[in-house]
Amino acid sequence: MPICSYLVYPVAGKAGELRQTLESLPGCEVKVADQGHMLILVTETSDEHREEELQEQLTSIPSIQCLAMTFAHLEPAISHGGVS
């Protein structure tokens, strides 16, 4: 289960709108930091494919000025086949 955290800097005047947008995405938890000038985003998704989809959604949000990943825990895919 991928778990990631980000520092998110909103476009000036868009912090409230950005917070609502991020909170509406499944698997996202948002905390306000630096008196609203920065948001801390923690995401938890079911698998790597869903994590990739979420990252694409995040990078397409126009009210994000800067998105910086600070932590990522991506479990490797488990092979159920035989030994190679």
Short mmCIF file of C-alpha atoms in Angstrom, two decimals, residues 8-79:
data_model
loop_
_atom_site.label_atom_id
_atom_site.label_comp_id
_atom_site.label_asym_id
_atom_site.label_seq_id
_atom_site.Cartn_x
_atom_site.Cartn_y
_atom_site.Cartn_z
CA VAL A 8 1.96 21.75 -1.31
CA TYR A 9 2.26 25.45 -2.02
CA PRO A 10 -0.95 27.02 -3.36
CA VAL A 11 -1.21 29.74 -5.95
CA ALA A 12 -1.69 33.06 -4.12
CA GLY A 13 -5.26 33.40 -2.86
CA LYS A 14 -6.18 29.79 -3.69
CA ALA A 15 -5.28 27.97 -0.44
CA GLY A 16 -8.89 27.36 0.64
CA GLU A 17 -9.96 26.17 -2.79
CA LEU A 18 -6.90 23.92 -3.05
CA ARG A 19 -7.53 22.41 0.37
CA GLN A 20 -11.11 21.53 -0.60
CA THR A 21 -9.95 20.03 -3.90
CA LEU A 22 -7.31 17.87 -2.22
CA GLU A 23 -9.68 16.74 0.54
CA SER A 24 -12.19 15.63 -2.10
CA LEU A 25 -9.70 13.15 -3.58
CA PRO A 26 -9.94 9.61 -2.17
CA GLY A 27 -7.05 8.63 0.08
CA CYS A 28 -5.93 12.22 0.75
CA GLU A 29 -5.53 13.88 4.14
CA VAL A 30 -4.67 17.59 4.29
CA LYS A 31 -3.22 19.71 7.10
CA VAL A 32 -2.71 23.47 6.97
CA ALA A 33 0.80 24.71 7.79
CA ASP A 34 2.68 28.00 7.77
CA GLN A 35 -0.48 30.02 8.51
CA GLY A 36 -2.18 28.72 5.38
CA HIS A 37 0.71 29.45 3.02
CA MET A 38 1.51 25.75 2.73
CA LEU A 39 -0.45 22.51 2.97
CA ILE A 40 0.81 19.12 4.06
CA LEU A 41 -0.72 16.31 2.05
CA VAL A 42 -0.57 12.63 3.04
CA THR A 43 -1.86 10.08 0.57
CA GLU A 44 -2.61 6.39 0.95
CA THR A 45 -3.61 4.33 -2.06
CA SER A 46 -4.36 0.66 -2.58
CA ASP A 47 -1.63 -0.08 -5.12
CA GLU A 48 1.05 1.44 -7.36
CA HIS A 49 -1.37 1.89 -10.27
CA ARG A 50 -3.76 3.94 -8.13
CA GLU A 51 -0.81 5.94 -6.77
CA GLU A 52 0.27 6.83 -10.31
CA GLU A 53 -3.29 7.92 -11.15
CA LEU A 54 -3.41 10.10 -8.03
CA GLN A 55 -0.07 11.72 -8.85
CA GLU A 56 -1.39 12.55 -12.33
CA GLN A 57 -4.47 14.14 -10.75
CA LEU A 58 -2.31 16.17 -8.37
CA THR A 59 -0.07 17.53 -11.10
CA SER A 60 -3.10 18.70 -13.08
CA ILE A 61 -4.58 20.88 -10.32
CA PRO A 62 -4.17 24.51 -11.46
CA SER A 63 -4.23 26.00 -7.94
CA ILE A 64 -0.99 24.18 -7.01
CA GLN A 65 2.05 26.42 -7.42
CA CYS A 66 4.55 23.81 -6.18
CA LEU A 67 4.18 20.15 -5.16
CA ALA A 68 7.16 18.53 -3.42
CA MET A 69 7.13 14.87 -2.38
CA THR A 70 8.86 14.51 0.99
CA PHE A 71 8.30 10.81 1.68
CA ALA A 72 7.22 7.74 -0.25
CA HIS A 73 6.75 4.16 0.88
CA LEU A 74 6.00 2.01 -2.15
CA GLU A 75 5.86 -1.69 -1.41
CA PRO A 76 7.38 -3.79 -4.19
CA ALA A 77 5.05 -5.99 -6.19
CA ILE A 78 4.92 -9.51 -4.79
CA SER A 79 5.50 -12.25 -7.30
#
